[in-house]
mmCIF file with all atom_site columns, C-alpha atoms in Angstrom:
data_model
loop_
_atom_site.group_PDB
_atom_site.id
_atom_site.type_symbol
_atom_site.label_atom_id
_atom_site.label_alt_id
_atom_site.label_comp_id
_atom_site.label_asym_id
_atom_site.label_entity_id
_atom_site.label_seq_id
_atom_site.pdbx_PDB_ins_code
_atom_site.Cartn_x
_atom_site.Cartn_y
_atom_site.Cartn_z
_atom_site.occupancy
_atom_site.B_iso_or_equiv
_atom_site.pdbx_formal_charge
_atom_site.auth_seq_id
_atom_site.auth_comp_id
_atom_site.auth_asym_id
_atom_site.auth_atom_id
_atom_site.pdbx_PDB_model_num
ATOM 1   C CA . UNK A 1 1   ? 0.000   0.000   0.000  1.00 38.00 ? 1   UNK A CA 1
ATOM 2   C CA . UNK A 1 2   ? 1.240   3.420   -1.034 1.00 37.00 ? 2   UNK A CA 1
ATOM 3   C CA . UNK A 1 3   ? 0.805   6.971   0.974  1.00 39.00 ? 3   UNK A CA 1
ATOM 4   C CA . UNK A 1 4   ? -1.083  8.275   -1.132 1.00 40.00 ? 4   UNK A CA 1
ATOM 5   C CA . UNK A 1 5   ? -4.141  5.649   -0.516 1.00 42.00 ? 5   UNK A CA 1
ATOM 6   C CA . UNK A 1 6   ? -5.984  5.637   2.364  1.00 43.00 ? 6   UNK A CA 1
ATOM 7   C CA . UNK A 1 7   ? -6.709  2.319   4.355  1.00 46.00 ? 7   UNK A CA 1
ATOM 8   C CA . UNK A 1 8   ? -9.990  2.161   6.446  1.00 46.00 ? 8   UNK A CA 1
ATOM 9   C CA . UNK A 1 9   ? -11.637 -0.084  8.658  1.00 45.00 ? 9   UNK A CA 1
ATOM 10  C CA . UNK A 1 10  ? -15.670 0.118   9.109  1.00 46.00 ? 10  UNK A CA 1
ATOM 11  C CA . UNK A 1 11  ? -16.641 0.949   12.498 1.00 50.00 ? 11  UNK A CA 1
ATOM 12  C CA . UNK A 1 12  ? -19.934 0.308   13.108 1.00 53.00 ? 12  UNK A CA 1
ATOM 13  C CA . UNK A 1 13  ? -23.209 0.500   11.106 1.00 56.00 ? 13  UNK A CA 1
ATOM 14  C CA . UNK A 1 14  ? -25.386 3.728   12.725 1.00 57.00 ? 14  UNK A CA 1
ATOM 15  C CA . UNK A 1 15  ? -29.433 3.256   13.094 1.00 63.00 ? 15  UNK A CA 1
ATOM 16  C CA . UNK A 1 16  ? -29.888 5.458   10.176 1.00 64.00 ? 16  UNK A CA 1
ATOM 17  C CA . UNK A 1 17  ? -27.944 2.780   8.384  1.00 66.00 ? 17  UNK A CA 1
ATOM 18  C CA . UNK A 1 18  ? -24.868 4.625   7.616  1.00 64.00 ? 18  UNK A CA 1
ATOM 19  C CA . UNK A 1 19  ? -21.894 3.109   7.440  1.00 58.00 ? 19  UNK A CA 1
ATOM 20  C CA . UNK A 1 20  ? -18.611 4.548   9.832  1.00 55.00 ? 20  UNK A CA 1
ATOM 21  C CA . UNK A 1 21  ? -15.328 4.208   8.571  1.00 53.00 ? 21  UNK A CA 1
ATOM 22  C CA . UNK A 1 22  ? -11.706 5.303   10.484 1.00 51.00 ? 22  UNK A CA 1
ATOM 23  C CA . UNK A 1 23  ? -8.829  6.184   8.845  1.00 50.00 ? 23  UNK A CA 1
ATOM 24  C CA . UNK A 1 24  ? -5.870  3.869   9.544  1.00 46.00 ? 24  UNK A CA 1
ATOM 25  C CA . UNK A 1 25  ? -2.299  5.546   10.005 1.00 48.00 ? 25  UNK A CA 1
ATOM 26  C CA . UNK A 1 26  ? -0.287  4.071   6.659  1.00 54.00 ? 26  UNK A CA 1
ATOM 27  C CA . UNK A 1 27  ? 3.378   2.899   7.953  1.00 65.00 ? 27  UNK A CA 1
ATOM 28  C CA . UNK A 1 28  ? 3.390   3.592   11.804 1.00 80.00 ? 28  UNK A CA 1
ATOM 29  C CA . UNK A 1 29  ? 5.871   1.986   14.007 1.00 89.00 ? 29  UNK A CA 1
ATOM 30  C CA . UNK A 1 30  ? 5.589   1.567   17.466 1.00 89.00 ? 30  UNK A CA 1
ATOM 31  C CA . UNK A 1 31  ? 8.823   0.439   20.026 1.00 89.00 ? 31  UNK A CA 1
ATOM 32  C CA . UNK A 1 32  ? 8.096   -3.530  21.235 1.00 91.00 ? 32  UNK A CA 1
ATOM 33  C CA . UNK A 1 33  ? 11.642  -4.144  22.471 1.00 94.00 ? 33  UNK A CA 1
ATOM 34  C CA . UNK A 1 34  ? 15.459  -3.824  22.435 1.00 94.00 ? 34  UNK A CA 1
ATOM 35  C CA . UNK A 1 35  ? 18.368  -5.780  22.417 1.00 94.00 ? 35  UNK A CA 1
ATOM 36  C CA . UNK A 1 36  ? 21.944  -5.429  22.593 1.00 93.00 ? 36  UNK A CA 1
ATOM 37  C CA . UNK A 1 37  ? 24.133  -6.635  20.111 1.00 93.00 ? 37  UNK A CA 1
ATOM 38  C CA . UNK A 1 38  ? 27.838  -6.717  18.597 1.00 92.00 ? 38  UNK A CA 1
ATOM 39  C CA . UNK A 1 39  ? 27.690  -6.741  15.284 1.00 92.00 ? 39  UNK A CA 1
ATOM 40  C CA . UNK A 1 40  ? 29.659  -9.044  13.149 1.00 88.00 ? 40  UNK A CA 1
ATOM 41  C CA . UNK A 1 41  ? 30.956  -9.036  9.232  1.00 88.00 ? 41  UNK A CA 1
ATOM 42  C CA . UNK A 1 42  ? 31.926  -12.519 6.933  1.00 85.00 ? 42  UNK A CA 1
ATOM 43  C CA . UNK A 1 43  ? 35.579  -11.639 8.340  1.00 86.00 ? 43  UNK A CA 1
ATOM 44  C CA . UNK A 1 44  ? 34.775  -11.431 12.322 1.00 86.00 ? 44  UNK A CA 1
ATOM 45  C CA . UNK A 1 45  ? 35.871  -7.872  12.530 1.00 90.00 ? 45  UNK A CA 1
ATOM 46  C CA . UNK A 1 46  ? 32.857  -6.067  14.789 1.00 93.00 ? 46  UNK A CA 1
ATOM 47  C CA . UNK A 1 47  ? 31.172  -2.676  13.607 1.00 94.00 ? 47  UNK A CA 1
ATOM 48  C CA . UNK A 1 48  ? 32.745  0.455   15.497 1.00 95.00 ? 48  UNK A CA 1
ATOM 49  C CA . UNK A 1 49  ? 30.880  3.551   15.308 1.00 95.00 ? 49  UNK A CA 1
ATOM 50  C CA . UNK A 1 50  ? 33.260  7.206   15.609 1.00 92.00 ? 50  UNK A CA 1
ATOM 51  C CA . UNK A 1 51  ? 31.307  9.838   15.687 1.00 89.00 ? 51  UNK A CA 1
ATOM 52  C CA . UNK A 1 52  ? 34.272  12.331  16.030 1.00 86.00 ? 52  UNK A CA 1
ATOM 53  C CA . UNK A 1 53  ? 35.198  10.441  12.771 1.00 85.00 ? 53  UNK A CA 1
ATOM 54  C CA . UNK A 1 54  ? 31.869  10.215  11.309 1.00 86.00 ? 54  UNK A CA 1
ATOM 55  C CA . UNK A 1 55  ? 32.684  6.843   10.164 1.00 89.00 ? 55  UNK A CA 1
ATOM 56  C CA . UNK A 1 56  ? 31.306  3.638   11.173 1.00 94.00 ? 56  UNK A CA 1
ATOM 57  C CA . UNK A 1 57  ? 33.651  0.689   9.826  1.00 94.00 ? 57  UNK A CA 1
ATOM 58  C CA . UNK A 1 58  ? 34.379  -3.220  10.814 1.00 93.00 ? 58  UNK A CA 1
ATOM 59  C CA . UNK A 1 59  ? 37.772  -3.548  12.776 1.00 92.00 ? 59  UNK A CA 1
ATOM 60  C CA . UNK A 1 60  ? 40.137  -5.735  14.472 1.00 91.00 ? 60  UNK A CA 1
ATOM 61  C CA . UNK A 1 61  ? 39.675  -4.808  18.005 1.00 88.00 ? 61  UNK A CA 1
ATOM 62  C CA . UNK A 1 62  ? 41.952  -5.521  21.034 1.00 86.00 ? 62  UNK A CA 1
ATOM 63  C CA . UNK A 1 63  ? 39.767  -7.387  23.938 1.00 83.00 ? 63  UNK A CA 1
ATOM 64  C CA . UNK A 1 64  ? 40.807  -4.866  26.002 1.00 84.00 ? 64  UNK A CA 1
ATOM 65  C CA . UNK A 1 65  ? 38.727  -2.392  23.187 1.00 85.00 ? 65  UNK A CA 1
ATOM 66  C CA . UNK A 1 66  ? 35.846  -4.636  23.167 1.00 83.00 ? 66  UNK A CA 1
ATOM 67  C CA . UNK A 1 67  ? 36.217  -4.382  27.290 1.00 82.00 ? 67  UNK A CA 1
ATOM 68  C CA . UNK A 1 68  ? 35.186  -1.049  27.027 1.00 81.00 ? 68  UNK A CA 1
ATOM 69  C CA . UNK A 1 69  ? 31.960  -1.675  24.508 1.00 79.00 ? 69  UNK A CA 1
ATOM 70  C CA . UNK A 1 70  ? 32.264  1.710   23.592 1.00 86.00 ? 70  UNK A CA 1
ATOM 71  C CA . UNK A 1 71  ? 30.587  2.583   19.788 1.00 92.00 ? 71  UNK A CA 1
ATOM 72  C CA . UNK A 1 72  ? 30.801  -1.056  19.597 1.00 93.00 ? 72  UNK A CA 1
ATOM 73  C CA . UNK A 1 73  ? 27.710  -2.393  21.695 1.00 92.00 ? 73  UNK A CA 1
ATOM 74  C CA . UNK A 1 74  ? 24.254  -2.096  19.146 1.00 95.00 ? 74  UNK A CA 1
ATOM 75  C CA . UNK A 1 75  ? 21.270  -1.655  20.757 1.00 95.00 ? 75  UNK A CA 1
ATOM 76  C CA . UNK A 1 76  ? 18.291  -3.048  18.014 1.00 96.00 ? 76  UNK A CA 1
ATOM 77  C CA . UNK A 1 77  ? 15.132  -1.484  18.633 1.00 96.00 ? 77  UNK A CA 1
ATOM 78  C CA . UNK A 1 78  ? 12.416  -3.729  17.123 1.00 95.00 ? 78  UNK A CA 1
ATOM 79  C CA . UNK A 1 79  ? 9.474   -1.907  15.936 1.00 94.00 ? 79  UNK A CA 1
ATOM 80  C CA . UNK A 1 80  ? 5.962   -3.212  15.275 1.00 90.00 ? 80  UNK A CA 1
ATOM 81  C CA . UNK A 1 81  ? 3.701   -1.816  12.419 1.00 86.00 ? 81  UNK A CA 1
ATOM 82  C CA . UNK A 1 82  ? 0.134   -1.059  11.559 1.00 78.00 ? 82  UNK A CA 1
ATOM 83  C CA . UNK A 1 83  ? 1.238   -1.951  7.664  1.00 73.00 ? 83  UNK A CA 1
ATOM 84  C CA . UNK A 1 84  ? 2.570   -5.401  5.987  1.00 71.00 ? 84  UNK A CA 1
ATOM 85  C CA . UNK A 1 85  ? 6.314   -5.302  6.005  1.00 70.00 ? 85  UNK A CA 1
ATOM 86  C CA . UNK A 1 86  ? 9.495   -6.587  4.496  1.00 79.00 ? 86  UNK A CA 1
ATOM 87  C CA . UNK A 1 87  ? 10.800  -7.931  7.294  1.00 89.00 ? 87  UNK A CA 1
ATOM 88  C CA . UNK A 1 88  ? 10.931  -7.114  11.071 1.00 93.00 ? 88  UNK A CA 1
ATOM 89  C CA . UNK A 1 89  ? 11.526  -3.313  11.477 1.00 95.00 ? 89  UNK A CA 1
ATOM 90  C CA . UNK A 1 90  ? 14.655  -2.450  13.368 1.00 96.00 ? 90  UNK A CA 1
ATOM 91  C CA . UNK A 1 91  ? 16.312  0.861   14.244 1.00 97.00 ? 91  UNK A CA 1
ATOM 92  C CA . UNK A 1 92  ? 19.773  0.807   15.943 1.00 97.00 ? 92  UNK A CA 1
ATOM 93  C CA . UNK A 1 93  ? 21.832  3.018   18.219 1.00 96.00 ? 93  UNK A CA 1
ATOM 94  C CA . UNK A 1 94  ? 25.198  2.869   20.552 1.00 96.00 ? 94  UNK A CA 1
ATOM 95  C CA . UNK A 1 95  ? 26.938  4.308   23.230 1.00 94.00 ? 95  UNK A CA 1
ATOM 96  C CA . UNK A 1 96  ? 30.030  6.431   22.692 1.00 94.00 ? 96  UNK A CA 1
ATOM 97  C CA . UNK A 1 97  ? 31.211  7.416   26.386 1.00 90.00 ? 97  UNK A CA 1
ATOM 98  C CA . UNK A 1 98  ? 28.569  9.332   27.580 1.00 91.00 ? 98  UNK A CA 1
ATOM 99  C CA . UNK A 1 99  ? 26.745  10.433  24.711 1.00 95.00 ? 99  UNK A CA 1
ATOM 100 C CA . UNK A 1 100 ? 23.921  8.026   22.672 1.00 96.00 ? 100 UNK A CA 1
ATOM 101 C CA . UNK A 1 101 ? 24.021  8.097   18.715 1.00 96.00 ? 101 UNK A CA 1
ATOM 102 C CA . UNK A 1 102 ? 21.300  6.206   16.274 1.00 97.00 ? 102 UNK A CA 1
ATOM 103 C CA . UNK A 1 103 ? 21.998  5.496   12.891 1.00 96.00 ? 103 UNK A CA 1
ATOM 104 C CA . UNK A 1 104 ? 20.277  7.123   10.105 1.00 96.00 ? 104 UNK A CA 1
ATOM 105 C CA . UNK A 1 105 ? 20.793  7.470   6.055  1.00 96.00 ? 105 UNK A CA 1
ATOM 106 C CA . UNK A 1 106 ? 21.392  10.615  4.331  1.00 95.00 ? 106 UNK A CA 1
ATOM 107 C CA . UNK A 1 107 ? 21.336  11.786  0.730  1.00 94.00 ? 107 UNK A CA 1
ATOM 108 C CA . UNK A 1 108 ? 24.743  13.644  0.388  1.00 92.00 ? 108 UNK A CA 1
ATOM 109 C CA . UNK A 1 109 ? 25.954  14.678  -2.855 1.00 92.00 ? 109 UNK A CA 1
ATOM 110 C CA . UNK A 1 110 ? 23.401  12.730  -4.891 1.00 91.00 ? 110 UNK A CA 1
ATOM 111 C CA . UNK A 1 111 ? 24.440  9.314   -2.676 1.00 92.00 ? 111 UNK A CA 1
ATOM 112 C CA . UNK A 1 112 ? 22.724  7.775   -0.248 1.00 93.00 ? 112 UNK A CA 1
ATOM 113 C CA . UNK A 1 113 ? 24.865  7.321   3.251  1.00 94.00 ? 113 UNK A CA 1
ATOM 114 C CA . UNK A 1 114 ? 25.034  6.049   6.625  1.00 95.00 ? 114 UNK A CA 1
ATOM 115 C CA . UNK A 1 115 ? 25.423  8.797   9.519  1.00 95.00 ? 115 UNK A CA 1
ATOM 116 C CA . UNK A 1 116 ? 25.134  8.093   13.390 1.00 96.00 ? 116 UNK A CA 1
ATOM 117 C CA . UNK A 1 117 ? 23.075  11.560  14.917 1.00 95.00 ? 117 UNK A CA 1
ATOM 118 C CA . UNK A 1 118 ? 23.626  11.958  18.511 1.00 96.00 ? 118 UNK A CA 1
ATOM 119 C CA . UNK A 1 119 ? 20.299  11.293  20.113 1.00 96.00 ? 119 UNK A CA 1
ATOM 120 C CA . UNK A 1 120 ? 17.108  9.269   21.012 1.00 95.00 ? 120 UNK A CA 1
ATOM 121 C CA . UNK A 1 121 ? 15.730  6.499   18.717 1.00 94.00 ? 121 UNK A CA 1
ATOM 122 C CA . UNK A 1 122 ? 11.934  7.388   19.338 1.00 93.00 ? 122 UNK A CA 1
ATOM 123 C CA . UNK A 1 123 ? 9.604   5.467   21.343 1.00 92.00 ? 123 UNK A CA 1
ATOM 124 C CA . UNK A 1 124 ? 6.646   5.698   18.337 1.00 91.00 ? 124 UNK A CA 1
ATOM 125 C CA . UNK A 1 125 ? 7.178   6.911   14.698 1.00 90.00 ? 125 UNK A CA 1
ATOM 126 C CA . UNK A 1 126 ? 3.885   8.040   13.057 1.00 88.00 ? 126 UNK A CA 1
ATOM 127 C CA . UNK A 1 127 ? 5.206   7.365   9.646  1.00 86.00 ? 127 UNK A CA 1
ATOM 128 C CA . UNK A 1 128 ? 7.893   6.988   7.400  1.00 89.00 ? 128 UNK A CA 1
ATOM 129 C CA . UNK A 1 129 ? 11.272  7.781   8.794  1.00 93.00 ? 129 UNK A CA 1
ATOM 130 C CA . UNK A 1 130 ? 15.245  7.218   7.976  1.00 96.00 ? 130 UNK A CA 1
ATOM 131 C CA . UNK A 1 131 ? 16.430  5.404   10.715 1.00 97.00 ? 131 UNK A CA 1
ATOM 132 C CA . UNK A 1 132 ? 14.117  2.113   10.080 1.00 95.00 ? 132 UNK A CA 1
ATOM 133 C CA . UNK A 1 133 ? 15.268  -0.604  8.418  1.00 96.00 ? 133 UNK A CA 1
ATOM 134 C CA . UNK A 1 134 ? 14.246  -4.500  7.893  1.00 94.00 ? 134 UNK A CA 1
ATOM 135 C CA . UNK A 1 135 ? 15.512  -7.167  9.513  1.00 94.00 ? 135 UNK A CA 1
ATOM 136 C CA . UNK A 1 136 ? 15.728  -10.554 7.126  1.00 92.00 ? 136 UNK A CA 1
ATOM 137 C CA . UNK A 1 137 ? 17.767  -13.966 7.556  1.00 90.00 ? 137 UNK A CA 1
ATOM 138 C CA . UNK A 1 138 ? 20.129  -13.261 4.727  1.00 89.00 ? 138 UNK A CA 1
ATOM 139 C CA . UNK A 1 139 ? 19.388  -17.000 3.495  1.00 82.00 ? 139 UNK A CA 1
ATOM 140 C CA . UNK A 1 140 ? 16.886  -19.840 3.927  1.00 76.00 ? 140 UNK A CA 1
ATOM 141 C CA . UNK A 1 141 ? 19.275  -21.960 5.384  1.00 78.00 ? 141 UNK A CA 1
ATOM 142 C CA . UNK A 1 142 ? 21.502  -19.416 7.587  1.00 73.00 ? 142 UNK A CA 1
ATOM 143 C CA . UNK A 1 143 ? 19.469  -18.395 10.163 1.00 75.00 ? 143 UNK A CA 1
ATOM 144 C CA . UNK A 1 144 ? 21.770  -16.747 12.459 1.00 83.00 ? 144 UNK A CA 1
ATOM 145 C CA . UNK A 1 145 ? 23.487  -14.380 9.680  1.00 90.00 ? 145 UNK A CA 1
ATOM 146 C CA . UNK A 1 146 ? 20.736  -11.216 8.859  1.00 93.00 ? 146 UNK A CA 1
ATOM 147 C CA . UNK A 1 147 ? 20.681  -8.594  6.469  1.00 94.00 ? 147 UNK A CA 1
ATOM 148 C CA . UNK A 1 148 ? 19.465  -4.962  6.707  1.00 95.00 ? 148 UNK A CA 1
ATOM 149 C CA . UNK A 1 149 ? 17.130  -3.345  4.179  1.00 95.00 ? 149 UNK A CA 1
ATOM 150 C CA . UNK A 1 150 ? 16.354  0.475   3.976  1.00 96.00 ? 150 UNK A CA 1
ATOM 151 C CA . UNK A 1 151 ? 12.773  0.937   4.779  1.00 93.00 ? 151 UNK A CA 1
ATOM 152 C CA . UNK A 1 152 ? 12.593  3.894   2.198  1.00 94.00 ? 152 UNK A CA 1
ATOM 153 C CA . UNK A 1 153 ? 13.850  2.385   -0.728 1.00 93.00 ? 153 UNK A CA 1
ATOM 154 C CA . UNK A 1 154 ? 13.574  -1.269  -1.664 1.00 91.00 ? 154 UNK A CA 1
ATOM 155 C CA . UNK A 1 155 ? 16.731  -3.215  -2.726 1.00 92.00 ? 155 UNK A CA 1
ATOM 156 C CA . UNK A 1 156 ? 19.060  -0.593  -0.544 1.00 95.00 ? 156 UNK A CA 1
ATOM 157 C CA . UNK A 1 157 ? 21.069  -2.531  2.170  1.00 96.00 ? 157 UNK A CA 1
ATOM 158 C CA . UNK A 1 158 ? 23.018  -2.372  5.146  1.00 96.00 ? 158 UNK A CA 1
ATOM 159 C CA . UNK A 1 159 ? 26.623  -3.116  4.132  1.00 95.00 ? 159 UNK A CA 1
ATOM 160 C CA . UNK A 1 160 ? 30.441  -2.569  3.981  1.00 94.00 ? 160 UNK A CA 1
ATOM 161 C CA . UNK A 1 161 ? 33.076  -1.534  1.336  1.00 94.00 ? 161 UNK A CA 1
ATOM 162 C CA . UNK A 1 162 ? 36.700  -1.273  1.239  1.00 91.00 ? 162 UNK A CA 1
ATOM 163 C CA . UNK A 1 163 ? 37.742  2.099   1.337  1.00 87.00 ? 163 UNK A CA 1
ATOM 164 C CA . UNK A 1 164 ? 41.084  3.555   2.275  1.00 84.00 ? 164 UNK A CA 1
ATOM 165 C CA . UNK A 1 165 ? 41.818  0.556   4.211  1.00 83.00 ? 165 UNK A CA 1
ATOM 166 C CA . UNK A 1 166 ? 38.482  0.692   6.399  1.00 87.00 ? 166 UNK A CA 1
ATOM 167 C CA . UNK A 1 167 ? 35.568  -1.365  5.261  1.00 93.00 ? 167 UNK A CA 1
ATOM 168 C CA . UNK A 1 168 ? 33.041  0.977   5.733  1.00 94.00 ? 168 UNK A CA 1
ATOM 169 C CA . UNK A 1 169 ? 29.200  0.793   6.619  1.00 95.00 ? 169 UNK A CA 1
ATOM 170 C CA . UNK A 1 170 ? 27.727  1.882   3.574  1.00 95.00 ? 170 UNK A CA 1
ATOM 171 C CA . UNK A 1 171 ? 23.965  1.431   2.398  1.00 96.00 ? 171 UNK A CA 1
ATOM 172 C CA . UNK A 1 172 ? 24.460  -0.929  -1.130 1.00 95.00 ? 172 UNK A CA 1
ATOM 173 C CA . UNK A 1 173 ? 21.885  -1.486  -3.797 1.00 94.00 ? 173 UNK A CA 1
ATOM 174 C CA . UNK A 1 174 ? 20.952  -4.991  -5.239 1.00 92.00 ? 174 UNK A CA 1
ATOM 175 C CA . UNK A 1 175 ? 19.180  -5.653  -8.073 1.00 85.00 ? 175 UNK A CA 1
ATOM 176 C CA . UNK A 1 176 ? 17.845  -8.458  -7.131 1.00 83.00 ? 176 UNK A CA 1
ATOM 177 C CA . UNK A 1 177 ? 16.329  -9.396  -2.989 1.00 72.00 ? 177 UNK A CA 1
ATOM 178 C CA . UNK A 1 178 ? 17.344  -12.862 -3.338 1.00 76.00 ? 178 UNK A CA 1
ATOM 179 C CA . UNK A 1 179 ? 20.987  -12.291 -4.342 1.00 80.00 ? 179 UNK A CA 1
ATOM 180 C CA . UNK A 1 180 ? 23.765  -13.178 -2.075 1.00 85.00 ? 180 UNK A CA 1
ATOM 181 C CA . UNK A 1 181 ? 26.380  -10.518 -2.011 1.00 91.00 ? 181 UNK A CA 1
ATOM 182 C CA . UNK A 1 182 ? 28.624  -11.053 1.583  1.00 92.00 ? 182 UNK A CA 1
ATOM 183 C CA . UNK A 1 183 ? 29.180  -7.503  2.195  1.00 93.00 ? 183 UNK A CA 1
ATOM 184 C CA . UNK A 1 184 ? 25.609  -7.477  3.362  1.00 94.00 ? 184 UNK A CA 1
ATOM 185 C CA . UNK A 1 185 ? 25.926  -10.165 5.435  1.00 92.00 ? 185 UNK A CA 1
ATOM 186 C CA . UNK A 1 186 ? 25.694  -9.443  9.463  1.00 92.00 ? 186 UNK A CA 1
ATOM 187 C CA . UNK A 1 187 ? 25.888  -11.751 12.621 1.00 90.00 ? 187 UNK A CA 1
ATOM 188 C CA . UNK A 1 188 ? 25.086  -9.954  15.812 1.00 87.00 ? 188 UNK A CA 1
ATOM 189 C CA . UNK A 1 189 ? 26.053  -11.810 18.624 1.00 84.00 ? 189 UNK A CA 1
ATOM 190 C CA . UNK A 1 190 ? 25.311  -11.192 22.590 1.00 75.00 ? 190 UNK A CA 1
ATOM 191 C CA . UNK A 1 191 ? 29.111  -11.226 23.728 1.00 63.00 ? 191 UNK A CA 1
ATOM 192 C CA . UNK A 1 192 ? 32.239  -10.255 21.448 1.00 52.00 ? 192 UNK A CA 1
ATOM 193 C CA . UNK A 1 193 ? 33.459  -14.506 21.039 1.00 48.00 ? 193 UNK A CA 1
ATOM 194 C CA . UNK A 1 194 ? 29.794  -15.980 20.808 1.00 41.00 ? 194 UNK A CA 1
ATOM 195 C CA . UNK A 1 195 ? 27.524  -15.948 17.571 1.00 40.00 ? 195 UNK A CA 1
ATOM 196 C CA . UNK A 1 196 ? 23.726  -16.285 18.526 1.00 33.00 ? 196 UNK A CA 1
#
């Protein structure tokens, strides 16, 4: 279903015999629960987020760096929704010191990105938004490996790409859903040795 139409539900049926209707909200998410994850890519390095950087990238990390959980320590927001979906919706944030960051995507220069805002992910969105995405098994038979699709545009996903010897967290377009390209590939696992 598109914005633009309208989905109703009848009420009730009036004495006069008229017939109520009541205008559903089209793509509304509501908070049902978070977890904490680390986030994992096909070559075990775990997704750091530096905002002072503004770069999110997989790493090596000491265990004295993973100690510390810091920009390294997801929490997934699961949302629910008043519309059919793709997949469960998700938003994520994490901790850098003191301050709280969520993940978002940005047109900049013509290109779609991935920024961390400091803030709040919010408790109820009443519509579309940028910081939702949808949570699928990346295939049939791997169910503990997900991948990440941008609520706002279908076929845009979660992934990373070699760049100046970072592999970056990038948002990567597939022309196909059922096509298995790695980089989008993420295990999220409670602890930084232990795959869920």
């Amino acid at each position: 279903m598109s914005c633009e139409e309208i989905a109703v539900c009848a009420v009730r049926l009036r004495e006069n015999l008229c017939l109520y209707f009541e205008e559903l909200e089209c793509d509304a998410f509501c908070k049902d629960k978070t977890i904490k994850r680390f986030f994992r890519n096909v070559n075990s390095q775990l997704l750091v987020v530096r905002p002072d950087l503004n770069v999110a990238a997989f790493e090596d990390v000491t265990d004295q760096e993973v100690k510390s959980g810091s920009g390294m320590y997801f929490d997934i927001h699961c949302y629910k929704t008043t519309a059919p979906s793709a997949g469960l919706p998700v938003a994520f944030s994490v901790q850098v010191e003191d301050k709280s960051y969520y993940m978002c995507c940005e047109k900049e220069h013509g290109k779609m990105v991935v920024r961390f805002r400091e803030g709040e992910v919010p408790k109820d969105i009443p519509g579309e938004s940028n910081i939702i995405f949808f949570k699928k098994t990346f295939t049939s038979c791997s169910s503990k490996a997900f991948k990440f699709e941008y609520s706002l545009e279908q076929g845009m996903f979660l992934a990373f790409e070699e760049e100046d010897s970072l592999r970056k967290l990038i948002l990567k377009k597939l022309p196909r859903e059922d096509e298995v390209d790695e980089t989008t590939k993420f295990v999220t696992s409670h602890n930084e040795r232990h795959n869920l």
